[in-house]
Coordinates of C-alpha atoms (C1' of nucleotides) in Angstrom, one line a residue:
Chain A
X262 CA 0.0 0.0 0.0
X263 CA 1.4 3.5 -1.2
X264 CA 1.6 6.0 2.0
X265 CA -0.9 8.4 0.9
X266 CA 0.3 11.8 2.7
X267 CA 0.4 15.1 3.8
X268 CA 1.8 16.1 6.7
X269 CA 2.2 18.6 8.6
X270 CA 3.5 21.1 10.6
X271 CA 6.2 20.1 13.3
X272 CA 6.2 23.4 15.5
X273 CA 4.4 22.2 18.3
X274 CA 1.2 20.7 16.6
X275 CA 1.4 17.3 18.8
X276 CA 2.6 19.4 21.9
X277 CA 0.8 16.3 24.0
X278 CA 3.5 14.2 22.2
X279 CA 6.2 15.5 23.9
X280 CA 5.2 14.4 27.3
X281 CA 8.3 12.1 28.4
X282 CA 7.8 8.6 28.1
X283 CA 9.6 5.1 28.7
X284 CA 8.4 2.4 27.1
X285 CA 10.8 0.4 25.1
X286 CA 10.7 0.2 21.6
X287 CA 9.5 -3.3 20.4
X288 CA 10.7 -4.6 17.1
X289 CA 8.4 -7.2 16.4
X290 CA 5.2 -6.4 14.3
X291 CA 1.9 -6.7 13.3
X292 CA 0.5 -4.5 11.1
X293 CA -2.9 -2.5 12.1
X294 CA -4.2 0.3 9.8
X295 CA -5.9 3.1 11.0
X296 CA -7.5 5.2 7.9
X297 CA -10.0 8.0 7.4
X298 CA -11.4 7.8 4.0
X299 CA -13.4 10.8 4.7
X300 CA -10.5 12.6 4.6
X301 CA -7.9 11.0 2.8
X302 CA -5.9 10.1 6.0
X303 CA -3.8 7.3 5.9
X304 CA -2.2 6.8 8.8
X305 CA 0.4 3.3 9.0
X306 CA 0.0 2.0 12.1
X307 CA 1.7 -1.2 14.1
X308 CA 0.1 -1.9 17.1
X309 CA 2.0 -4.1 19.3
X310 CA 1.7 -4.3 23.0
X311 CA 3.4 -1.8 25.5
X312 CA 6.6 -3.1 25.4
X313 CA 6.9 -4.9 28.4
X314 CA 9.8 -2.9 30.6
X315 CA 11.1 -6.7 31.4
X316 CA 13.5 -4.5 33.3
X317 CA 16.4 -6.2 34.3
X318 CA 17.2 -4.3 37.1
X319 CA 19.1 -5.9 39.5
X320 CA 17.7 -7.4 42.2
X321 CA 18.9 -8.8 45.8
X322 CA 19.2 -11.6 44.0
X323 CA 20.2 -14.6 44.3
X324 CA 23.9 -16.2 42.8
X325 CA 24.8 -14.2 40.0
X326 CA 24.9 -17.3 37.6
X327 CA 21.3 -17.6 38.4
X328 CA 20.3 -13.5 37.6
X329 CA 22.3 -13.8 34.4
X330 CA 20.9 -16.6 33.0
X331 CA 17.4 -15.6 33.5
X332 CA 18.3 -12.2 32.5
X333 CA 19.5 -13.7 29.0
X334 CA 16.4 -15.6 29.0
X335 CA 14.3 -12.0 29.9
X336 CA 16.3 -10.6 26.8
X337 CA 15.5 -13.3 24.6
X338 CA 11.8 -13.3 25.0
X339 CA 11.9 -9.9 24.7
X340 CA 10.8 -9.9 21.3
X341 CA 7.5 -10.9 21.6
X342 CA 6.5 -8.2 23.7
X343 CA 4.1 -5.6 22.6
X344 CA 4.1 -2.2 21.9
X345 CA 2.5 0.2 19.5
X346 CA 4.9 1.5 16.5
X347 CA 4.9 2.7 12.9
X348 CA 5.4 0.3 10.2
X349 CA 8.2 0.0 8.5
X350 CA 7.2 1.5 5.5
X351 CA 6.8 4.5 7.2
X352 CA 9.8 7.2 6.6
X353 CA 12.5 7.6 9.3
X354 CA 12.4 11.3 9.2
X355 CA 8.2 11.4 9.2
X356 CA 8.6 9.2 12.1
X357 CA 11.2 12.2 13.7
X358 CA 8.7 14.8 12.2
X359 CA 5.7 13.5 14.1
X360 CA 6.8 12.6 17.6
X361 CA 5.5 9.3 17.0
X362 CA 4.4 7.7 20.2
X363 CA 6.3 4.4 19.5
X364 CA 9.3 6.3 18.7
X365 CA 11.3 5.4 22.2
X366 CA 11.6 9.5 22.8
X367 CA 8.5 10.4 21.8
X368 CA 6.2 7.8 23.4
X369 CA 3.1 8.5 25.2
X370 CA 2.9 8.7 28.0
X371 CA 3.6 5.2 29.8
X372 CA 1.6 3.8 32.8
X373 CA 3.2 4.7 35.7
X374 CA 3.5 1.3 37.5
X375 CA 5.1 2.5 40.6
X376 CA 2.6 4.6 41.4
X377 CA -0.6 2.7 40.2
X378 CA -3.4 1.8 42.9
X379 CA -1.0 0.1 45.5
X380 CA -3.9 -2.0 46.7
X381 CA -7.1 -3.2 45.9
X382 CA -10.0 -1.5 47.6
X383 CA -11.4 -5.1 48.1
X384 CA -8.3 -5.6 49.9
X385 CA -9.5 -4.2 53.0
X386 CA -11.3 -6.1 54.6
X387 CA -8.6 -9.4 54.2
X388 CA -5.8 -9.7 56.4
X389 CA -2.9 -12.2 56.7
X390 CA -4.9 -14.8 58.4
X391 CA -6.1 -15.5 54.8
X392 CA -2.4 -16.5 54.2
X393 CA -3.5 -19.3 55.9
X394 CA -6.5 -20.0 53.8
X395 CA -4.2 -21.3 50.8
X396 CA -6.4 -24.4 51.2
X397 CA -9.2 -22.5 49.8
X398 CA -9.4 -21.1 46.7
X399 CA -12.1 -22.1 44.9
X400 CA -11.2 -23.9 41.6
X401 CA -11.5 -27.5 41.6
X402 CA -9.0 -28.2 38.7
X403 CA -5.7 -28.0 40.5
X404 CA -4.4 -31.0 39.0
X405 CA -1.6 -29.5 37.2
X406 CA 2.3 -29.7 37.6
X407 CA 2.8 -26.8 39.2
X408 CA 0.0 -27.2 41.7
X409 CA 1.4 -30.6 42.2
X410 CA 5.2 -28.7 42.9
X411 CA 3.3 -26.3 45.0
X412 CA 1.9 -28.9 47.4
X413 CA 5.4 -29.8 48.2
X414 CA 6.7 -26.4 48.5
X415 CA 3.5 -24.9 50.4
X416 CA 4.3 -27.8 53.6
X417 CA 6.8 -25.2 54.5
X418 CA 4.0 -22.2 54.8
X419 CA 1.4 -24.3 55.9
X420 CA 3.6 -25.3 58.9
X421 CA 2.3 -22.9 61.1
X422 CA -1.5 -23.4 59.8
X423 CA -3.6 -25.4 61.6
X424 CA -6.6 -26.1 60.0
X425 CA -5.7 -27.8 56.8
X426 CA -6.3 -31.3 57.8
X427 CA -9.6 -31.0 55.8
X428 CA -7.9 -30.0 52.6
X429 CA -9.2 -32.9 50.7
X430 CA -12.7 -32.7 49.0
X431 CA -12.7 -28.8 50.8
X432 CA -13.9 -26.6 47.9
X433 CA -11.0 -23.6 48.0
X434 CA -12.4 -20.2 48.2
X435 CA -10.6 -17.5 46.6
X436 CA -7.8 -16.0 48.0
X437 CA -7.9 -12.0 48.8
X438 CA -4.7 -10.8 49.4
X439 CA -4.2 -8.3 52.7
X440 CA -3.3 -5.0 52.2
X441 CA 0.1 -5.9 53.6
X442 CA 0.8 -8.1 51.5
X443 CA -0.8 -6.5 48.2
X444 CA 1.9 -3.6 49.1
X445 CA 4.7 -5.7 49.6
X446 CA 4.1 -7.4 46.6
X447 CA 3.9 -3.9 44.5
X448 CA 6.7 -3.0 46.1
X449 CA 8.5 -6.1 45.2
X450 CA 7.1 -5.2 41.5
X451 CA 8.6 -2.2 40.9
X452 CA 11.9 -3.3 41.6
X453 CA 11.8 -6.1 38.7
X454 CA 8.5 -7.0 37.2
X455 CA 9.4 -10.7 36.9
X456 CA 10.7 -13.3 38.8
X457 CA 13.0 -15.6 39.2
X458 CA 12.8 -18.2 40.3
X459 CA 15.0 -17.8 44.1
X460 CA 13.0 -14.5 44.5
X461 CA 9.5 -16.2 44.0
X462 CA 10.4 -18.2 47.1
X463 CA 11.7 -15.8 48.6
X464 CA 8.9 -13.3 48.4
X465 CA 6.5 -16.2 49.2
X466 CA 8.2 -17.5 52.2
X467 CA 8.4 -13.2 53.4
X468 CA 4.4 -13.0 52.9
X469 CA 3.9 -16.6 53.7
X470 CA 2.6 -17.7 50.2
X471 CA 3.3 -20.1 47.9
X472 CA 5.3 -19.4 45.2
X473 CA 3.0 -20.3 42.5
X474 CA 0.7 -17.7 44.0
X475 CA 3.4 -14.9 43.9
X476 CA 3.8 -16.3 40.4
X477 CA 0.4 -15.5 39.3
X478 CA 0.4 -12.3 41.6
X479 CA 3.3 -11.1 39.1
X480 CA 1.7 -12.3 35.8
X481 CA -1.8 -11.2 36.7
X482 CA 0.3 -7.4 37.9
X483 CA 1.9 -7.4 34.2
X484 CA -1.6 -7.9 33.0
X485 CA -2.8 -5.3 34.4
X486 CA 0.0 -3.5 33.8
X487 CA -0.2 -3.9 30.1
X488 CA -3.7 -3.2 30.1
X489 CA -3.2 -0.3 31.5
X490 CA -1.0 1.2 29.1
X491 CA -2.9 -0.5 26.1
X492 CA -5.4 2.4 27.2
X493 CA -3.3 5.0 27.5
X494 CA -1.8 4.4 24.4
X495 CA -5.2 4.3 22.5
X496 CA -5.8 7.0 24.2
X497 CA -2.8 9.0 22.9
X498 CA -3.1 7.4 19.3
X499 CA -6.9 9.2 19.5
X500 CA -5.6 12.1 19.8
X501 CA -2.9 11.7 17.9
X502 CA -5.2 10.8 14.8
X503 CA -7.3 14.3 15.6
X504 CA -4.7 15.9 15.6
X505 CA -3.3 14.5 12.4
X506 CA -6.8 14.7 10.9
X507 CA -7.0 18.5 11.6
X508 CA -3.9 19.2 9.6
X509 CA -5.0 17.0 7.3
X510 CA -8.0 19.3 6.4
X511 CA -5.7 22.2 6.9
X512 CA -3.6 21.3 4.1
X513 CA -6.3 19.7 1.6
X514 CA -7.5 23.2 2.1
X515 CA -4.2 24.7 1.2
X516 CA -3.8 22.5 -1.7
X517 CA -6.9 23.9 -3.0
X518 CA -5.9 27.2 -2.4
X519 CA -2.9 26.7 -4.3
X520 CA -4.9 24.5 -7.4
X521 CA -7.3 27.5 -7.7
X522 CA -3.9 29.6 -7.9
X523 CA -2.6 27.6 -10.4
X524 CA -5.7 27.6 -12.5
X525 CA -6.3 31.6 -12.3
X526 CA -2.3 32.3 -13.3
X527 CA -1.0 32.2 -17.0
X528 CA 2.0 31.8 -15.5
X529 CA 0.9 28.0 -14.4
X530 CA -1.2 27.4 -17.3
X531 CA 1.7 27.2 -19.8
X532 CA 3.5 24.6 -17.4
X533 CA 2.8 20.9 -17.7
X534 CA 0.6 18.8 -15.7
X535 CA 2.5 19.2 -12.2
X536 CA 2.3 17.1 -9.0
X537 CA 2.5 19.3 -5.5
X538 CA 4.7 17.1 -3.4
X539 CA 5.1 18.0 0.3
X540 CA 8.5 17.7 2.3
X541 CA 7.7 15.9 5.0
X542 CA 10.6 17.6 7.3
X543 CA 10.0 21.3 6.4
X544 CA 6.6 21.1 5.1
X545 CA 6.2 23.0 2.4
X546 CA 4.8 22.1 -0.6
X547 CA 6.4 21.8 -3.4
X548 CA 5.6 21.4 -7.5
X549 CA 7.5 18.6 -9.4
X550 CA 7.0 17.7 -13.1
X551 CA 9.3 16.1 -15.5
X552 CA 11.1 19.9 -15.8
X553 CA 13.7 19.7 -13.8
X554 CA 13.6 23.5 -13.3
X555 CA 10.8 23.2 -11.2
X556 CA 11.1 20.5 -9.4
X557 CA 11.6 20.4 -6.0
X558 CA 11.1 23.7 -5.6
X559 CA 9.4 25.4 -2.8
X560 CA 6.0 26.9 -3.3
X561 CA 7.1 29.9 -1.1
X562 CA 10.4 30.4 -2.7
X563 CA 12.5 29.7 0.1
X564 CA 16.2 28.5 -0.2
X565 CA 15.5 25.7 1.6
X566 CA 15.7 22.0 -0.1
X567 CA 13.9 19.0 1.1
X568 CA 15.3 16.7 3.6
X569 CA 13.4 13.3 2.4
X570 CA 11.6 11.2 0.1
X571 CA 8.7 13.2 -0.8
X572 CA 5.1 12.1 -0.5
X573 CA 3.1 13.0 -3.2
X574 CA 0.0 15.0 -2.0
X575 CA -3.3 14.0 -4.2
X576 CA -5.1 16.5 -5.5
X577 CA -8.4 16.7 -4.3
X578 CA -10.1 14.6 -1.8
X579 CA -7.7 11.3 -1.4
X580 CA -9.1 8.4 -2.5
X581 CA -6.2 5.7 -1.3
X582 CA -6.6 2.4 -2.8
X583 CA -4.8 -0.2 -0.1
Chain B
dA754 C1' 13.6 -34.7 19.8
dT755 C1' 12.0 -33.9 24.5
dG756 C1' 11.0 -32.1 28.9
dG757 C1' 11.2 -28.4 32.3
dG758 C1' 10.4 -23.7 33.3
dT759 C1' 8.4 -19.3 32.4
dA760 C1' 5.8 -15.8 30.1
dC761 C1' 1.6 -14.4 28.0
dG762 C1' -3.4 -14.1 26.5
dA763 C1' -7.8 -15.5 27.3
dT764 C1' -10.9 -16.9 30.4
dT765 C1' -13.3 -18.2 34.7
dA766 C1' -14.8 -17.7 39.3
dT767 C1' -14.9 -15.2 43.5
dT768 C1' -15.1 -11.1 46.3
dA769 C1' -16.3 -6.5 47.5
dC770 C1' -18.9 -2.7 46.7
dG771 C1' -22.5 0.4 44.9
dT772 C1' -27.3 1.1 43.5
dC773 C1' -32.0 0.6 43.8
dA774 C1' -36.5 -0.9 45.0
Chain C
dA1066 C1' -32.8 3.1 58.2
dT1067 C1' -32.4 -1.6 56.7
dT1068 C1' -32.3 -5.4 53.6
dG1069 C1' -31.9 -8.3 49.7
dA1070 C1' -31.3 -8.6 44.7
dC1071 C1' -28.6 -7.3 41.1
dG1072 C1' -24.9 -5.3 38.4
dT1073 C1' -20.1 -4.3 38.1
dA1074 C1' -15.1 -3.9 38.8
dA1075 C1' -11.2 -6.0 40.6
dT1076 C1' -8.5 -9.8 40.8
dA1077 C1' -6.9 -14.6 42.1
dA1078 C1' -6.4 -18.5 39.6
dT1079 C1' -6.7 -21.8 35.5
dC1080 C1' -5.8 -23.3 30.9
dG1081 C1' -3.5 -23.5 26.6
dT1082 C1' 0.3 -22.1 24.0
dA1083 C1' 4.8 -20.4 22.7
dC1084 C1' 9.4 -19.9 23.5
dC1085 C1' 14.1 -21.0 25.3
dC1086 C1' 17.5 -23.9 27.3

DNA sequence: ATGGGTACGATTATTACGTCA
DNA sequence: ATTGACGTAATAATCGTACCC
């Protein structure tokens, strides 16, 4: 699909782009497209998850053999994170020129995990003592490995619990998790938003849980996480599409302007057909025909040259075939 | 080739809370 | 003011799958 294009001013236009922003670029792909036909907007789009911050930050880990190989294996699945970028096709310097979100220093604004909602409201009324309700949460199918590893590994925070002898045939009730330990385990999470495997034990043996539950407690907080910023980010690519849809219509408008020029001067009526071509750095339109003389030359005469590829701008209302 | 470990997405089930009659 | 039904949001947990070692 050709990029159909305009595009527009870079002083200031997207000033909400230039909010500060973290998320890791993502190089893996899939290609969304996000088009106004109305008017002739074409916007390339890949939407790929946040980017997962898989921050490596050190931890009080463990043996360093052990934080290095699971920090090679962090960097290795890396790729299959998400995050929301252009397409490839898209122009390097219309990427610059736009303050593209998924441009690493121009992303929108990220979810700030540290400071999200350290604890469920529901979390109030659950205290530790429901550490000690591990027997009881309420899904029958627990007949998986890991349920099976956690029954060995849970002995040890069970030692202190009493009341497990009817564990068999008990239907579980769901676990809330205290506000203690909610906070703990945020604060645990921003520090390093995974695991591995020493610190899951750790962190459960600290809040007296099993590790598989800290396990899930992680992946469900990444979830979230990523949810979070999935909304945020459509949020940001909304407005990023107004905006790019406003100056859209600003310059179909100047192209007519122009076309109505072009048609009331003798001086353009002699020239052949012409095609207005727009740098996408500086701007300006420009006319190009097979006359070198007048190619690439700046509708306001200005010295200056273009910096890219240039986009051709369709006369008229765009009608982008895909 | 295979198994173990982990992450993720999708989904389910439970809990807490708000609203309303 | 109280209460029970109902809807909803949050979230703990499960399942299936993909990937790496």
């Amino acid at each position: 699909m050709e990029p159909a294009l305009y595009l527009g001013d870079n002083t200031n236009k997207f000033s909400f782009l230039e909010k500060p922003s973290k998320i890791p670029n993502n190089p893996s792909a899939s290609s969304t497209s996000t088009s106004d036909k109305n008017i002739g907007f074409n916007m390339g789009l890949d939407v790929l998850g946040f980017g997962s911050q898989r921050s490596l930050s050190s931890s009080s880990s463990p043996s360093v053999e052990d934080e290095k190989k699971y920090k090679s294996k962090l960097t290795q699945r890396a790729n299959y994170s998400d995050g929301v970028r252009v397409s490839s096709s898209v122009d390097p310097s219309l990427q610059l020129q736009l303050h593209l979100p998924w441009i690493p220093e121009n992303r929108a604004p990220t979810v700030a995990e540290p400071s999200m909602p350290v604890s469920p409201p529901d979390s109030v009324t659950s205290s530790f003592r429901l550490d000690f309700g591990i027997k009881s949460y309420g899904y029958e199918k627990r007949n998986n490995k890991r349920d099976m590893e956690d029954e060995v590994e849970k002995s040890t925070s069970r030692a202190s619990n009493e009341d497990n002898d009817d564990e068999n045939g008990a239907i579980r009730k769901k676990l809330r998790l205290s506000k203690d330990q909610s906070a703990f385990l945020e604060d645990s999470f921003k520090e390093h938003n995974t695991l591995n495997p020493k610190q899951k034990i750790a962190l459960a043996k600290q809040l007296n849980l099993r590790p598989r539950q800290v396990e899930v407690w992680f992946q469900n907080r990444r979830a979230r996480t990523k949810l979070k910023q999935t909304e945020v980010d459509c949020e940001y690519l909304k407005k990023c599409c107004e905006s790019l849809t406003d100056e859209n219509r600003r310059l179909q408008k100047e192209v007519k302007e122009l076309r109505a020029l072009k048609t009331s001067s003798p001086f353009y009526m002699q020239r052949p057909a012409t095609t207005l071509t727009m740098c996408p750095s500086c701007e300006r339109v420009a006319t190009s025909s097979s006359q070198p003389s007048t190619s690439a030359a700046h509708i306001d005469l200005s010295t200056s040259s273009f910096h890219s590829p240039l986009i051709p701008v369709k006369p008229g209302p765009a009608k982008q075939a895909s």
